[in-house]
Short mmCIF file of C-alpha atoms in Angstrom, two decimals:
data_model
loop_
_atom_site.label_atom_id
_atom_site.label_comp_id
_atom_site.label_asym_id
_atom_site.label_seq_id
_atom_site.Cartn_x
_atom_site.Cartn_y
_atom_site.Cartn_z
CA UNK A 13 -59.86 50.19 20.55
CA UNK A 14 -60.45 46.87 22.29
CA UNK A 15 -60.80 46.75 26.06
CA UNK A 16 -57.55 45.63 27.71
CA UNK A 17 -57.73 42.98 30.43
CA UNK A 18 -55.40 43.21 33.42
CA UNK A 19 -54.97 40.29 35.82
CA UNK A 20 -52.63 39.56 38.70
CA UNK A 21 -50.34 36.58 39.09
CA UNK A 22 -52.67 34.79 41.54
CA UNK A 23 -54.69 33.74 38.44
CA UNK A 24 -51.95 31.09 37.88
CA UNK A 25 -52.25 31.48 34.10
CA UNK A 26 -49.23 30.62 31.96
CA UNK A 27 -47.27 33.04 29.78
CA UNK A 28 -48.88 31.25 26.83
CA UNK A 29 -52.32 32.42 28.01
CA UNK A 30 -51.16 36.00 28.56
CA UNK A 31 -49.63 36.15 25.09
CA UNK A 32 -52.45 34.38 23.26
CA UNK A 33 -55.17 36.60 24.73
CA UNK A 34 -53.09 39.78 25.04
CA UNK A 35 -53.66 40.02 28.80
CA UNK A 36 -51.53 42.32 30.93
CA UNK A 37 -50.30 40.90 34.27
CA UNK A 38 -49.09 42.36 37.56
CA UNK A 39 -47.16 40.25 40.06
CA UNK A 40 -47.66 39.62 43.73
CA UNK A 41 -44.35 39.47 45.62
CA UNK A 42 -42.84 36.29 47.05
CA UNK A 43 -40.29 36.62 49.87
CA UNK A 44 -37.89 33.67 50.12
CA UNK A 45 -34.39 33.39 51.58
CA UNK A 46 -34.40 37.12 52.37
CA UNK A 47 -34.96 38.01 48.72
CA UNK A 48 -38.00 39.41 46.91
CA UNK A 49 -39.31 37.84 43.72
CA UNK A 50 -42.08 38.68 41.26
CA UNK A 51 -44.60 35.84 41.15
CA UNK A 52 -44.96 34.48 37.63
CA UNK A 53 -41.87 36.33 36.41
CA UNK A 54 -38.68 35.97 38.46
CA UNK A 55 -39.38 32.82 40.52
CA UNK A 56 -40.69 29.41 39.50
CA UNK A 57 -43.38 27.66 41.57
CA UNK A 58 -41.15 24.56 41.64
CA UNK A 59 -38.39 26.44 43.51
CA UNK A 60 -40.99 27.57 46.10
CA UNK A 61 -42.25 24.00 46.60
CA UNK A 62 -38.71 22.63 46.88
CA UNK A 63 -37.91 25.28 49.53
CA UNK A 64 -41.08 24.36 51.45
CA UNK A 65 -40.16 20.68 51.35
CA UNK A 66 -36.88 21.69 52.97
CA UNK A 67 -38.82 23.38 55.79
CA UNK A 68 -38.62 26.98 54.59
CA UNK A 69 -41.62 29.31 54.93
CA UNK A 70 -41.95 31.69 51.99
CA UNK A 71 -44.11 34.78 52.56
CA UNK A 72 -46.09 36.85 50.09
CA UNK A 73 -47.20 40.44 49.73
CA UNK A 74 -49.71 42.20 47.52
CA UNK A 75 -49.12 44.17 44.34
CA UNK A 76 -47.68 47.60 45.17
CA UNK A 77 -49.82 50.74 44.86
CA UNK A 78 -47.18 52.32 42.59
CA UNK A 79 -47.44 49.43 40.10
CA UNK A 80 -51.19 49.98 39.75
CA UNK A 81 -50.82 53.74 39.61
CA UNK A 82 -48.30 53.56 36.74
CA UNK A 83 -50.46 51.15 34.71
CA UNK A 84 -53.75 52.96 35.34
CA UNK A 85 -52.19 56.34 34.51
CA UNK A 86 -50.86 55.08 31.17
CA UNK A 87 -54.31 53.76 30.18
CA UNK A 88 -56.02 56.93 31.42
CA UNK A 89 -53.67 59.10 29.34
CA UNK A 90 -54.32 56.97 26.25
CA UNK A 91 -58.06 56.91 27.05
CA UNK A 92 -57.98 53.14 26.48
CA UNK A 93 -60.56 51.06 28.37
CA UNK A 94 -59.01 48.76 30.99
CA UNK A 95 -60.73 46.15 33.15
CA UNK A 96 -58.65 44.85 36.06
CA UNK A 97 -60.05 41.51 37.17
CA UNK A 98 -58.65 40.94 40.67
CA UNK A 99 -57.73 38.05 42.97
CA UNK A 100 -60.17 37.52 45.88
CA UNK A 101 -60.27 40.46 48.30
CA UNK A 102 -60.67 37.91 51.14
CA UNK A 103 -57.26 36.35 50.41
CA UNK A 104 -55.16 39.42 49.53
CA UNK A 105 -55.19 43.20 49.81
CA UNK A 106 -54.41 43.47 46.08
CA UNK A 107 -58.00 44.25 45.04
CA UNK A 108 -58.31 47.01 47.67
CA UNK A 109 -55.01 48.54 46.53
CA UNK A 110 -56.16 48.43 42.91
CA UNK A 111 -59.46 50.09 43.84
CA UNK A 112 -57.65 52.79 45.81
CA UNK A 113 -55.32 53.57 42.89
CA UNK A 114 -58.24 53.59 40.45
CA UNK A 115 -59.87 56.32 42.56
CA UNK A 116 -56.60 58.25 42.85
CA UNK A 117 -55.98 58.19 39.08
CA UNK A 118 -59.60 59.22 38.44
CA UNK A 119 -59.09 62.36 40.54
CA UNK A 120 -56.77 63.55 37.79
CA UNK A 121 -58.54 61.78 34.89
CA UNK A 122 -62.21 61.67 35.94
CA UNK A 123 -63.36 60.13 32.65
CA UNK A 124 -60.70 57.42 32.55
CA UNK A 125 -62.34 54.16 31.36
CA UNK A 126 -60.73 52.09 34.12
CA UNK A 127 -62.67 49.43 36.02
CA UNK A 128 -61.62 47.18 38.92
CA UNK A 129 -63.63 44.09 39.87
CA UNK A 130 -63.24 41.61 42.73
CA UNK A 131 -63.66 38.00 41.58
CA UNK A 132 -63.60 36.43 45.09
CA UNK A 133 -61.79 33.65 43.19
CA UNK A 134 -58.26 32.21 43.31
CA UNK A 135 -55.78 30.20 41.22
CA UNK A 136 -57.11 28.76 37.95
CA UNK A 137 -60.70 29.40 39.13
CA UNK A 138 -59.78 33.06 38.93
CA UNK A 139 -57.74 32.37 35.76
CA UNK A 140 -60.80 30.92 33.98
CA UNK A 141 -62.75 34.12 34.75
CA UNK A 142 -59.89 36.16 33.27
CA UNK A 143 -59.71 33.97 30.13
CA UNK A 144 -63.47 34.28 29.51
CA UNK A 145 -63.22 38.07 29.86
CA UNK A 146 -60.20 38.18 27.53
CA UNK A 147 -62.02 36.10 24.88
CA UNK A 148 -64.82 38.65 24.93
CA UNK A 149 -62.40 41.59 24.84
CA UNK A 150 -60.78 40.11 21.74
CA UNK A 151 -64.16 40.05 19.97
CA UNK A 152 -64.54 43.80 20.59
CA UNK A 153 -67.04 43.56 23.48
CA UNK A 154 -67.63 46.67 25.59
CA UNK A 155 -66.28 47.08 29.14
CA UNK A 156 -69.85 46.73 30.48
CA UNK A 157 -70.37 43.41 28.64
CA UNK A 158 -67.00 42.09 29.84
CA UNK A 159 -67.71 43.09 33.47
CA UNK A 160 -71.14 41.43 33.34
CA UNK A 161 -69.68 38.18 31.96
CA UNK A 162 -66.71 38.14 34.36
CA UNK A 163 -69.03 38.82 37.32
CA UNK A 164 -71.30 35.92 36.29
CA UNK A 165 -68.40 33.46 35.92
CA UNK A 166 -66.79 34.60 39.18
CA UNK A 167 -70.05 34.28 41.10
CA UNK A 168 -70.65 30.72 39.88
CA UNK A 169 -67.05 29.42 40.05
CA UNK A 170 -66.65 26.47 42.41
CA UNK A 171 -63.23 25.86 44.02
CA UNK A 172 -62.83 22.34 45.40
CA UNK A 173 -59.34 21.57 46.64
CA UNK A 174 -57.20 19.54 48.96
CA UNK A 175 -53.78 20.08 50.48
CA UNK A 176 -51.17 17.42 51.12
CA UNK A 177 -50.14 18.78 54.51
CA UNK A 178 -52.33 20.95 56.75
CA UNK A 179 -49.15 22.37 58.31
CA UNK A 180 -48.76 24.78 55.38
CA UNK A 181 -52.27 26.18 55.82
CA UNK A 182 -51.61 26.42 59.56
CA UNK A 183 -48.47 28.51 58.93
CA UNK A 184 -50.52 30.81 56.73
CA UNK A 185 -53.14 31.18 59.47
CA UNK A 186 -55.77 29.17 57.58
CA UNK A 187 -56.32 26.28 60.04
CA UNK A 188 -55.64 25.77 63.76
CA UNK A 189 -52.51 24.03 65.06
CA UNK A 190 -54.66 21.24 66.52
CA UNK A 191 -56.41 20.59 63.19
CA UNK A 192 -53.05 20.51 61.41
CA UNK A 193 -51.54 18.13 63.97
CA UNK A 194 -54.52 15.76 64.15
CA UNK A 195 -54.89 15.74 60.35
CA UNK A 196 -51.24 14.80 59.81
CA UNK A 197 -51.40 12.12 62.50
CA UNK A 198 -54.51 10.38 61.19
CA UNK A 199 -53.65 10.75 57.51
CA UNK A 200 -56.85 12.76 57.14
CA UNK A 201 -57.05 14.70 53.91
CA UNK A 202 -59.17 17.84 54.07
CA UNK A 203 -61.39 18.93 51.21
CA UNK A 204 -61.91 22.68 51.22
CA UNK A 205 -63.74 25.16 49.06
CA UNK A 206 -63.98 28.90 48.62
CA UNK A 207 -67.14 30.54 49.92
CA UNK A 208 -67.55 34.26 49.19
CA UNK A 209 -63.81 34.50 48.65
CA UNK A 210 -62.75 32.77 51.89
CA UNK A 211 -61.23 29.30 52.40
CA UNK A 212 -63.75 27.05 54.14
CA UNK A 213 -63.28 23.36 55.13
CA UNK A 214 -65.90 21.18 53.45
CA UNK A 215 -65.18 17.67 54.70
CA UNK A 216 -62.39 15.23 55.62
CA UNK A 217 -61.44 12.05 53.84
CA UNK A 218 -59.22 9.38 55.39
CA UNK A 219 -56.46 8.24 53.01
CA UNK A 220 -55.50 9.76 49.72
CA UNK A 221 -56.91 6.94 47.54
CA UNK A 222 -60.53 7.96 48.11
CA UNK A 223 -59.74 11.63 47.75
CA UNK A 224 -59.93 12.20 43.98
CA UNK A 225 -63.07 10.05 43.72
CA UNK A 226 -64.77 12.16 46.37
CA UNK A 227 -63.70 15.39 44.62
CA UNK A 228 -65.33 14.12 41.39
CA UNK A 229 -68.51 13.25 43.35
CA UNK A 230 -68.62 16.79 44.78
CA UNK A 231 -68.19 18.13 41.24
CA UNK A 232 -71.22 16.07 40.14
CA UNK A 233 -73.26 17.31 43.12
CA UNK A 234 -72.41 20.98 42.60
CA UNK A 235 -71.72 21.36 38.88
CA UNK A 236 -74.18 22.22 36.11
CA UNK A 237 -73.88 21.51 32.39
CA UNK A 238 -70.37 20.11 32.97
CA UNK A 239 -69.89 18.67 29.44
CA UNK A 240 -70.23 22.19 28.06
CA UNK A 241 -67.62 23.79 30.33
CA UNK A 242 -63.96 24.68 30.47
CA UNK A 243 -62.72 22.96 33.64
CA UNK A 244 -59.64 24.10 35.56
CA UNK A 245 -57.21 21.98 37.56
CA UNK A 246 -54.19 23.38 39.39
CA UNK A 247 -51.59 21.43 41.33
CA UNK A 248 -48.74 22.02 43.74
CA UNK A 249 -46.00 20.24 41.76
CA UNK A 250 -48.01 17.02 41.38
CA UNK A 251 -48.79 16.75 37.68
CA UNK A 252 -49.46 13.02 37.95
CA UNK A 253 -52.41 13.41 40.33
CA UNK A 254 -53.68 16.42 38.36
CA UNK A 255 -53.70 14.30 35.19
CA UNK A 256 -55.37 11.40 37.03
CA UNK A 257 -58.13 13.77 38.12
CA UNK A 258 -58.45 15.12 34.55
CA UNK A 259 -58.86 11.55 33.20
CA UNK A 260 -61.59 10.78 35.77
CA UNK A 261 -63.41 13.99 34.78
CA UNK A 262 -63.09 13.30 31.03
CA UNK A 263 -64.46 9.80 31.53
CA UNK A 264 -67.42 10.95 33.58
CA UNK A 265 -68.38 14.35 32.11
CA UNK A 266 -66.42 14.79 28.86
CA UNK A 267 -66.09 18.59 29.23
CA UNK A 268 -65.27 20.97 26.37
CA UNK A 269 -61.74 21.58 27.68
CA UNK A 270 -59.59 21.02 30.78
CA UNK A 271 -56.92 23.58 31.62
CA UNK A 272 -54.15 22.21 33.88
CA UNK A 273 -51.59 24.56 35.45
CA UNK A 274 -49.26 24.54 38.43
CA UNK A 275 -50.42 26.53 41.45
CA UNK A 276 -48.23 29.63 41.22
CA UNK A 277 -45.64 30.81 43.73
CA UNK A 278 -47.88 33.29 45.59
CA UNK A 279 -50.75 30.89 46.31
CA UNK A 280 -48.42 27.89 46.53
CA UNK A 281 -46.48 29.60 49.34
CA UNK A 282 -49.62 29.14 51.50
CA UNK A 283 -51.10 25.89 50.13
CA UNK A 284 -47.84 23.95 49.78
CA UNK A 285 -46.65 21.08 47.58
CA UNK A 286 -49.18 18.37 46.79
CA UNK A 287 -52.16 20.72 46.55
CA UNK A 288 -54.82 19.66 44.03
CA UNK A 289 -57.54 22.14 43.11
CA UNK A 290 -60.54 21.78 40.80
CA UNK A 291 -62.62 24.60 39.31
CA UNK A 292 -65.96 24.47 37.50
CA UNK A 293 -69.22 26.42 37.27
CA UNK A 294 -72.30 25.61 39.35
CA UNK A 295 -74.48 27.20 36.68
CA UNK A 296 -74.61 27.02 32.90
CA UNK A 297 -71.55 28.10 30.92
CA UNK A 298 -72.03 31.46 29.20
#
């Protein structure tokens, strides 16, 4: 019985990925126009971005404890190994809820082969960790081997990204009002990264023309063995810039593969339209 991989919707993987690799997915909740939606299932990222462009402020909430409990119980009863690879604990309470429900289910089924790991990653950076784990699971690897590989990829995953408007990150409590105001005024584009699961400003670039070039330079500075990697790019409804970035990367590093996806509704509700994010490993690809 192969190990089953569970991910949450903040991995920003497409339905194609879930089907191809037989990955199970749980949704974070998006609150918009006084309605609740399941990220990745009952709301499209485009509708979230359009609402934000109209000045609306969607909110998000974590996966419910009951959802985890139901899934974990079904795997415990079947005695099927399950590895839940979770969205960064620094950006959502979903990992903590999953961990809590794992412990609760194990009170009744102490030998249940259920494992919950915190990637400290987000969007397609997190999605790439999930895909690598799912590839291994499909070859019949053990839970221990999958956890070791996922932990390695998560630890070495770089997230380099920029947002089109700092106002969205301000609304989500990620930057100060002054930074948001000054940035918008001076046409300063921030480059941020994820450090130990948290969003951290890296540097500022004036004008969007220099932006992608600088992101590629940072990739060269931080990346290792880039031609041998699967690179991830996610975008907030800006496929043109995402494809421009992919072309620059192909030209310079010629990686094994580039996965491009839209930033999903849950993460997009905080980052906003125009976000461009790049993901690669700062150590060799395993």
